[in-house]
Amino acid sequence: ETGVTQTPRHLVMGMTNKKSLKCEQHLGHNAMYWYKQSAKKPLELMFVYSLEERVENNSVPSRFSPECPNSSHLFLHLHTLQPEDSALYLCASSQDRGPADTQYFGPGTRLTVL
Amino acid sequence: AQSVTQPDIHITVSEGASLELRCNYSYGATPYLFWYVQSPGQGLQLLLKYFSGDTLVQGIKGFEAEFKRSQSSFNLRKPSVHWSDAAEYFCAVGGPSGGYNKLIFGAGTRLAVHP
């Protein structure tokens, strides 16, 4: 595997379910990000991790809970979601946190909340 | 505040025609500018980026972009479009914010290519 991978690619869940999204980067990067992409809206940054430390929580509701156990893996734990949380969730990584550090994106997880 | 505007939501061109996608940004300092492309059901792929130096930058797949500071623009161009270029294109501006590189994305331009 190369680049940034995400699993699952598609997920359907009820509002009372608990599920997790997984992201893995094979680039040796130190920073990882979660973005939300909803229809007709620009990409929204959710969380930023650098060397496993959360450096940004962009006012995301607590029903989204990130976890970064090491610099290669990032999870997004989901519980009691709402239908408006249906979206494409994208993971990205960059070498470090600087402005010259390009972010590389995974293919995303298409989440549908019923 | 930082912002990115992509004025065209949808663009349709014929295969072989030239293409220009517009991007205007608002940023207080020297911007770091990016163009990404997203094919249906896929993540974002970096096409090119501008940090400094030559204002005309070359990217992958035959794309180029020109940084014009006076116009706060970073338009993407391709001289001859291929059917496989049909996708959504995102312009982004990046810069330090709270200790990390924050990317602000435009709303995207969806490109359709007619045979």
PDB file of C-alpha atoms in Angstrom:
ATOM      1  CA  GLU A   1       0.000   0.000   0.000  1.00  0.00           C
ATOM      2  CA  THR A   2       1.188   3.464  -0.768  1.00  0.00           C
ATOM      3  CA  GLY A   3       0.005   6.957   0.106  1.00  0.00           C
ATOM      4  CA  VAL A   4      -2.976   7.459   2.358  1.00  0.00           C
ATOM      5  CA  THR A   5      -5.564   4.714   2.738  1.00  0.00           C
ATOM      6  CA  GLN A   6      -8.969   4.860   4.385  1.00  0.00           C
ATOM      7  CA  THR A   7     -11.348   2.124   5.494  1.00  0.00           C
ATOM      8  CA  PRO A   8     -14.137   1.482   5.063  1.00  0.00           C
ATOM      9  CA  ARG A   9     -14.823   3.228   1.766  1.00  0.00           C
ATOM     10  CA  HIS A  10     -18.563   3.227   2.405  1.00  0.00           C
ATOM     11  CA  LEU A  11     -20.464   3.105   5.676  1.00  0.00           C
ATOM     12  CA  VAL A  12     -24.167   3.179   6.453  1.00  0.00           C
ATOM     13  CA  MET A  13     -25.158   3.546  10.080  1.00  0.00           C
ATOM     14  CA  GLY A  14     -28.153   4.321  12.195  1.00  0.00           C
ATOM     15  CA  MET A  15     -28.246   7.231  14.575  1.00  0.00           C
ATOM     16  CA  THR A  16     -27.730   4.982  17.586  1.00  0.00           C
ATOM     17  CA  ASN A  17     -24.799   3.025  16.200  1.00  0.00           C
ATOM     18  CA  LYS A  18     -21.138   3.366  17.081  1.00  0.00           C
ATOM     19  CA  LYS A  19     -18.611   3.004  14.303  1.00  0.00           C
ATOM     20  CA  SER A  20     -15.045   4.019  13.533  1.00  0.00           C
ATOM     21  CA  LEU A  21     -13.275   5.300  10.460  1.00  0.00           C
ATOM     22  CA  LYS A  22      -9.655   4.367   9.959  1.00  0.00           C
ATOM     23  CA  CYS A  23      -6.897   6.200   8.140  1.00  0.00           C
ATOM     24  CA  GLU A  24      -3.365   4.991   7.564  1.00  0.00           C
ATOM     25  CA  GLN A  25      -0.543   6.854   5.892  1.00  0.00           C
ATOM     26  CA  HIS A  26       2.501   5.151   4.412  1.00  0.00           C
ATOM     27  CA  LEU A  27       4.459   8.332   3.713  1.00  0.00           C
ATOM     28  CA  GLY A  28       6.373   8.743   6.952  1.00  0.00           C
ATOM     29  CA  HIS A  29       4.524  11.968   7.700  1.00  0.00           C
ATOM     30  CA  ASN A  30       4.164  13.546  11.109  1.00  0.00           C
ATOM     31  CA  ALA A  31       0.838  15.375  10.751  1.00  0.00           C
ATOM     32  CA  MET A  32      -2.623  13.978   9.980  1.00  0.00           C
ATOM     33  CA  TYR A  33      -5.971  15.634   9.382  1.00  0.00           C
ATOM     34  CA  TRP A  34      -9.689  14.834   9.205  1.00  0.00           C
ATOM     35  CA  TYR A  35     -11.882  16.798   6.810  1.00  0.00           C
ATOM     36  CA  LYS A  36     -15.614  16.687   6.139  1.00  0.00           C
ATOM     37  CA  GLN A  37     -16.902  17.187   2.593  1.00  0.00           C
ATOM     38  CA  SER A  38     -20.634  17.789   2.343  1.00  0.00           C
ATOM     39  CA  ALA A  39     -22.585  18.379  -0.824  1.00  0.00           C
ATOM     40  CA  LYS A  40     -22.400  21.952  -2.037  1.00  0.00           C
ATOM     41  CA  LYS A  41     -20.059  23.043   0.780  1.00  0.00           C
ATOM     42  CA  PRO A  42     -16.306  23.598   0.825  1.00  0.00           C
ATOM     43  CA  LEU A  43     -14.130  21.111   2.632  1.00  0.00           C
ATOM     44  CA  GLU A  44     -14.249  21.647   6.365  1.00  0.00           C
ATOM     45  CA  LEU A  45     -11.261  20.899   8.540  1.00  0.00           C
ATOM     46  CA  MET A  46     -12.265  18.886  11.600  1.00  0.00           C
ATOM     47  CA  PHE A  47      -9.115  17.832  13.442  1.00  0.00           C
ATOM     48  CA  VAL A  48      -5.367  18.133  13.142  1.00  0.00           C
ATOM     49  CA  TYR A  49      -2.830  15.860  14.792  1.00  0.00           C
ATOM     50  CA  SER A  50       0.906  16.363  14.879  1.00  0.00           C
ATOM     51  CA  LEU A  51       3.160  13.660  16.312  1.00  0.00           C
ATOM     52  CA  GLU A  52       0.070  12.091  17.860  1.00  0.00           C
ATOM     53  CA  GLU A  53      -0.907  15.285  19.655  1.00  0.00           C
ATOM     54  CA  ARG A  54      -4.153  17.011  18.745  1.00  0.00           C
ATOM     55  CA  VAL A  55      -3.373  20.572  17.733  1.00  0.00           C
ATOM     56  CA  GLU A  56      -6.755  21.615  16.390  1.00  0.00           C
ATOM     57  CA  ASN A  57     -10.377  20.804  17.051  1.00  0.00           C
ATOM     58  CA  ASN A  58     -12.315  22.975  14.668  1.00  0.00           C
ATOM     59  CA  SER A  59     -15.472  23.262  16.799  1.00  0.00           C
ATOM     60  CA  VAL A  60     -16.511  19.724  15.971  1.00  0.00           C
ATOM     61  CA  PRO A  61     -19.420  18.196  17.951  1.00  0.00           C
ATOM     62  CA  SER A  62     -18.448  15.672  20.593  1.00  0.00           C
ATOM     63  CA  ARG A  63     -20.213  12.867  18.727  1.00  0.00           C
ATOM     64  CA  PHE A  64     -17.042  12.818  16.621  1.00  0.00           C
ATOM     65  CA  SER A  65     -14.053  11.587  18.607  1.00  0.00           C
ATOM     66  CA  PRO A  66     -10.610  11.358  16.994  1.00  0.00           C
ATOM     67  CA  GLU A  67      -7.785   9.105  18.063  1.00  0.00           C
ATOM     68  CA  CYS A  68      -4.185   9.067  16.894  1.00  0.00           C
ATOM     69  CA  PRO A  69      -2.327   6.119  18.455  1.00  0.00           C
ATOM     70  CA  ASN A  70       0.812   6.699  16.380  1.00  0.00           C
ATOM     71  CA  SER A  71       1.977   8.921  13.549  1.00  0.00           C
ATOM     72  CA  SER A  72       0.786   6.463  10.887  1.00  0.00           C
ATOM     73  CA  HIS A  73      -2.763   5.867  12.057  1.00  0.00           C
ATOM     74  CA  LEU A  74      -5.742   8.107  12.651  1.00  0.00           C
ATOM     75  CA  PHE A  75      -9.224   7.087  13.684  1.00  0.00           C
ATOM     76  CA  LEU A  76     -12.527   8.898  13.829  1.00  0.00           C
ATOM     77  CA  HIS A  77     -14.948   7.336  16.284  1.00  0.00           C
ATOM     78  CA  LEU A  78     -18.598   8.045  15.587  1.00  0.00           C
ATOM     79  CA  HIS A  79     -21.558   7.763  17.943  1.00  0.00           C
ATOM     80  CA  THR A  80     -25.140   9.010  17.975  1.00  0.00           C
ATOM     81  CA  LEU A  81     -24.719  10.773  14.669  1.00  0.00           C
ATOM     82  CA  GLN A  82     -27.376  12.835  12.920  1.00  0.00           C
ATOM     83  CA  PRO A  83     -28.516  12.549   9.298  1.00  0.00           C
ATOM     84  CA  GLU A  84     -26.800  15.866   8.537  1.00  0.00           C
ATOM     85  CA  ASP A  85     -23.494  14.165   9.359  1.00  0.00           C
ATOM     86  CA  SER A  86     -23.802  12.193   6.139  1.00  0.00           C
ATOM     87  CA  ALA A  87     -20.824  13.247   4.040  1.00  0.00           C
ATOM     88  CA  LEU A  88     -17.497  12.174   2.595  1.00  0.00           C
ATOM     89  CA  TYR A  89     -14.866  12.085   5.320  1.00  0.00           C
ATOM     90  CA  LEU A  90     -11.364  12.639   4.062  1.00  0.00           C
ATOM     91  CA  CYS A  91      -8.115  11.965   5.807  1.00  0.00           C
ATOM     92  CA  ALA A  92      -4.907  13.734   4.855  1.00  0.00           C
ATOM     93  CA  SER A  93      -1.301  13.759   5.971  1.00  0.00           C
ATOM     94  CA  SER A  94       1.664  16.076   5.588  1.00  0.00           C
ATOM     95  CA  GLN A  95       5.337  15.849   6.455  1.00  0.00           C
ATOM     96  CA  ASP A  96       5.014  18.431   9.190  1.00  0.00           C
ATOM     97  CA  ARG A  97       2.737  21.310  10.114  1.00  0.00           C
ATOM     98  CA  GLY A  98       4.443  24.056   8.142  1.00  0.00           C
ATOM     99  CA  PRO A  99       2.782  26.039   5.337  1.00  0.00           C
ATOM    100  CA  ALA A 100       5.114  24.472   2.787  1.00  0.00           C
ATOM    101  CA  ASP A 101       4.092  20.957   3.826  1.00  0.00           C
ATOM    102  CA  THR A 102       1.698  19.702   1.202  1.00  0.00           C
ATOM    103  CA  GLN A 103      -1.287  17.712   2.380  1.00  0.00           C
ATOM    104  CA  TYR A 104      -1.899  14.369   0.681  1.00  0.00           C
ATOM    105  CA  PHE A 105      -5.417  12.984   0.801  1.00  0.00           C
ATOM    106  CA  GLY A 106      -6.899   9.543   1.042  1.00  0.00           C
ATOM    107  CA  PRO A 107      -9.873   8.364  -1.037  1.00  0.00           C
ATOM    108  CA  GLY A 108     -12.384   9.094   1.707  1.00  0.00           C
ATOM    109  CA  THR A 109     -15.153   7.238   3.493  1.00  0.00           C
ATOM    110  CA  ARG A 110     -18.671   7.906   2.222  1.00  0.00           C
ATOM    111  CA  LEU A 111     -20.836   7.962   5.362  1.00  0.00           C
ATOM    112  CA  THR A 112     -24.613   7.735   5.295  1.00  0.00           C
ATOM    113  CA  VAL A 113     -26.533   8.207   8.541  1.00  0.00           C
ATOM    114  CA  LEU A 114     -30.080   6.903   8.486  1.00  0.00           C
TER     115      LEU A 114
ATOM    116  CA  ALA B   1      -9.776  36.510   7.031  1.00  0.00           C
ATOM    117  CA  GLN B   2      -8.471  33.969   4.584  1.00  0.00           C
ATOM    118  CA  SER B   3     -10.849  32.952   1.809  1.00  0.00           C
ATOM    119  CA  VAL B   4     -10.863  31.381  -1.626  1.00  0.00           C
ATOM    120  CA  THR B   5     -13.389  32.081  -4.358  1.00  0.00           C
ATOM    121  CA  GLN B   6     -13.926  29.920  -7.377  1.00  0.00           C
ATOM    122  CA  PRO B   7     -16.445  31.909  -9.395  1.00  0.00           C
ATOM    123  CA  ASP B   8     -17.466  29.105 -11.744  1.00  0.00           C
ATOM    124  CA  ILE B   9     -19.438  26.239 -10.210  1.00  0.00           C
ATOM    125  CA  HIS B  10     -19.721  24.316 -13.472  1.00  0.00           C
ATOM    126  CA  ILE B  11     -17.730  24.528 -16.699  1.00  0.00           C
ATOM    127  CA  THR B  12     -18.236  22.501 -19.851  1.00  0.00           C
ATOM    128  CA  VAL B  13     -15.642  22.323 -22.592  1.00  0.00           C
ATOM    129  CA  SER B  14     -15.142  20.218 -25.677  1.00  0.00           C
ATOM    130  CA  GLU B  15     -12.360  17.693 -25.780  1.00  0.00           C
ATOM    131  CA  GLY B  16      -9.259  19.305 -27.238  1.00  0.00           C
ATOM    132  CA  ALA B  17     -10.303  22.813 -26.245  1.00  0.00           C
ATOM    133  CA  SER B  18      -8.305  24.958 -23.875  1.00  0.00           C
ATOM    134  CA  LEU B  19      -9.322  25.389 -20.256  1.00  0.00           C
ATOM    135  CA  GLU B  20      -8.984  28.057 -17.627  1.00  0.00           C
ATOM    136  CA  LEU B  21     -10.399  27.680 -14.116  1.00  0.00           C
ATOM    137  CA  ARG B  22     -10.470  30.798 -12.007  1.00  0.00           C
ATOM    138  CA  CYS B  23      -9.381  31.171  -8.426  1.00  0.00           C
ATOM    139  CA  ASN B  24      -9.219  34.323  -6.326  1.00  0.00           C
ATOM    140  CA  TYR B  25      -7.899  34.374  -2.804  1.00  0.00           C
ATOM    141  CA  SER B  26      -7.808  36.668   0.160  1.00  0.00           C
ATOM    142  CA  TYR B  27      -4.821  36.312   2.424  1.00  0.00           C
ATOM    143  CA  GLY B  28      -2.872  38.859   4.445  1.00  0.00           C
ATOM    144  CA  ALA B  29       0.620  37.514   3.864  1.00  0.00           C
ATOM    145  CA  THR B  30       2.400  35.696   1.053  1.00  0.00           C
ATOM    146  CA  PRO B  31       0.048  32.855   0.215  1.00  0.00           C
ATOM    147  CA  TYR B  32       0.798  29.232  -0.327  1.00  0.00           C
ATOM    148  CA  LEU B  33      -1.485  28.188  -3.161  1.00  0.00           C
ATOM    149  CA  PHE B  34      -2.633  24.785  -4.297  1.00  0.00           C
ATOM    150  CA  TRP B  35      -4.829  23.177  -6.918  1.00  0.00           C
ATOM    151  CA  TYR B  36      -6.333  19.760  -6.227  1.00  0.00           C
ATOM    152  CA  VAL B  37      -8.496  17.555  -8.441  1.00  0.00           C
ATOM    153  CA  GLN B  38     -11.152  15.129  -7.257  1.00  0.00           C
ATOM    154  CA  SER B  39     -12.557  12.433  -9.509  1.00  0.00           C
ATOM    155  CA  PRO B  40     -15.979  10.991  -8.631  1.00  0.00           C
ATOM    156  CA  GLY B  41     -15.829   8.867  -5.496  1.00  0.00           C
ATOM    157  CA  GLN B  42     -12.186   9.650  -4.925  1.00  0.00           C
ATOM    158  CA  GLY B  43     -10.074  11.764  -2.642  1.00  0.00           C
ATOM    159  CA  LEU B  44      -8.175  14.871  -3.625  1.00  0.00           C
ATOM    160  CA  GLN B  45      -5.051  14.658  -5.757  1.00  0.00           C
ATOM    161  CA  LEU B  46      -2.532  17.491  -5.808  1.00  0.00           C
ATOM    162  CA  LEU B  47      -2.115  19.017  -9.256  1.00  0.00           C
ATOM    163  CA  LEU B  48       0.368  21.764  -8.458  1.00  0.00           C
ATOM    164  CA  LYS B  49       1.410  24.257  -5.833  1.00  0.00           C
ATOM    165  CA  TYR B  50       2.978  27.700  -5.578  1.00  0.00           C
ATOM    166  CA  PHE B  51       5.085  28.897  -2.710  1.00  0.00           C
ATOM    167  CA  SER B  52       7.496  31.421  -4.219  1.00  0.00           C
ATOM    168  CA  GLY B  53       9.681  32.114  -7.243  1.00  0.00           C
ATOM    169  CA  ASP B  54       8.491  31.747 -10.817  1.00  0.00           C
ATOM    170  CA  THR B  55       4.846  32.758 -10.927  1.00  0.00           C
ATOM    171  CA  LEU B  56       4.019  30.205 -13.626  1.00  0.00           C
ATOM    172  CA  VAL B  57       4.033  26.728 -12.140  1.00  0.00           C
ATOM    173  CA  GLN B  58       3.766  23.436 -13.927  1.00  0.00           C
ATOM    174  CA  GLY B  59       1.857  20.504 -12.525  1.00  0.00           C
ATOM    175  CA  ILE B  60       0.885  16.986 -13.363  1.00  0.00           C
ATOM    176  CA  LYS B  61      -1.363  15.932 -16.238  1.00  0.00           C
ATOM    177  CA  GLY B  62      -0.343  18.928 -18.353  1.00  0.00           C
ATOM    178  CA  PHE B  63      -1.807  21.557 -16.040  1.00  0.00           C
ATOM    179  CA  GLU B  64      -0.217  24.875 -15.184  1.00  0.00           C
ATOM    180  CA  ALA B  65      -1.215  27.827 -13.036  1.00  0.00           C
ATOM    181  CA  GLU B  66      -0.160  31.438 -12.857  1.00  0.00           C
ATOM    182  CA  PHE B  67       0.101  33.438  -9.662  1.00  0.00           C
ATOM    183  CA  LYS B  68      -0.832  37.095 -10.084  1.00  0.00           C
ATOM    184  CA  ARG B  69      -0.349  38.990  -6.867  1.00  0.00           C
ATOM    185  CA  SER B  70      -1.884  42.198  -8.209  1.00  0.00           C
ATOM    186  CA  GLN B  71      -5.107  40.364  -9.014  1.00  0.00           C
ATOM    187  CA  SER B  72      -5.024  37.959  -6.049  1.00  0.00           C
ATOM    188  CA  SER B  73      -5.528  35.181  -8.530  1.00  0.00           C
ATOM    189  CA  PHE B  74      -4.148  31.720  -9.156  1.00  0.00           C
ATOM    190  CA  ASN B  75      -5.888  30.462 -12.282  1.00  0.00           C
ATOM    191  CA  LEU B  76      -5.449  26.927 -13.554  1.00  0.00           C
ATOM    192  CA  ARG B  77      -4.946  26.298 -17.259  1.00  0.00           C
ATOM    193  CA  LYS B  78      -4.578  23.456 -19.679  1.00  0.00           C
ATOM    194  CA  PRO B  79      -4.037  23.951 -23.418  1.00  0.00           C
ATOM    195  CA  SER B  80      -5.940  20.875 -24.583  1.00  0.00           C
ATOM    196  CA  VAL B  81      -8.470  19.091 -22.389  1.00  0.00           C
ATOM    197  CA  HIS B  82      -8.887  15.314 -22.421  1.00  0.00           C
ATOM    198  CA  TRP B  83     -12.096  13.475 -21.547  1.00  0.00           C
ATOM    199  CA  SER B  84     -10.343  12.054 -18.482  1.00  0.00           C
ATOM    200  CA  ASP B  85      -9.984  15.576 -17.084  1.00  0.00           C
ATOM    201  CA  ALA B  86     -13.681  15.617 -16.186  1.00  0.00           C
ATOM    202  CA  ALA B  87     -13.636  16.034 -12.408  1.00  0.00           C
ATOM    203  CA  GLU B  88     -14.002  18.632  -9.691  1.00  0.00           C
ATOM    204  CA  TYR B  89     -11.180  21.080  -9.164  1.00  0.00           C
ATOM    205  CA  PHE B  90     -10.398  22.799  -5.885  1.00  0.00           C
ATOM    206  CA  CYS B  91      -8.200  25.790  -5.282  1.00  0.00           C
ATOM    207  CA  ALA B  92      -6.789  26.213  -1.777  1.00  0.00           C
ATOM    208  CA  VAL B  93      -4.734  28.754   0.124  1.00  0.00           C
ATOM    209  CA  GLY B  94      -2.570  27.718   3.017  1.00  0.00           C
ATOM    210  CA  GLY B  95      -0.707  29.416   5.756  1.00  0.00           C
ATOM    211  CA  PRO B  96       0.252  29.077   9.382  1.00  0.00           C
ATOM    212  CA  SER B  97      -2.606  29.170  11.831  1.00  0.00           C
ATOM    213  CA  GLY B  98      -2.366  28.155  15.446  1.00  0.00           C
ATOM    214  CA  GLY B  99       0.757  26.109  14.929  1.00  0.00           C
ATOM    215  CA  TYR B 100      -0.213  24.166  11.848  1.00  0.00           C
ATOM    216  CA  ASN B 101      -0.699  24.686   8.150  1.00  0.00           C
ATOM    217  CA  LYS B 102      -4.356  25.512   7.647  1.00  0.00           C
ATOM    218  CA  LEU B 103      -5.778  24.985   4.180  1.00  0.00           C
ATOM    219  CA  ILE B 104      -8.788  27.008   3.111  1.00  0.00           C
ATOM    220  CA  PHE B 105     -10.559  25.509   0.124  1.00  0.00           C
ATOM    221  CA  GLY B 106     -12.772  27.061  -2.483  1.00  0.00           C
ATOM    222  CA  ALA B 107     -16.165  25.552  -3.211  1.00  0.00           C
ATOM    223  CA  GLY B 108     -14.836  23.816  -6.306  1.00  0.00           C
ATOM    224  CA  THR B 109     -15.453  23.921 -10.057  1.00  0.00           C
ATOM    225  CA  ARG B 110     -16.994  20.894 -11.699  1.00  0.00           C
ATOM    226  CA  LEU B 111     -15.604  20.312 -15.165  1.00  0.00           C
ATOM    227  CA  ALA B 112     -17.524  18.406 -17.819  1.00  0.00           C
ATOM    228  CA  VAL B 113     -15.863  17.445 -21.090  1.00  0.00           C
ATOM    229  CA  HIS B 114     -17.867  16.901 -24.262  1.00  0.00           C
ATOM    230  CA  PRO B 115     -16.492  14.505 -26.879  1.00  0.00           C
TER     231      PRO B 115
END
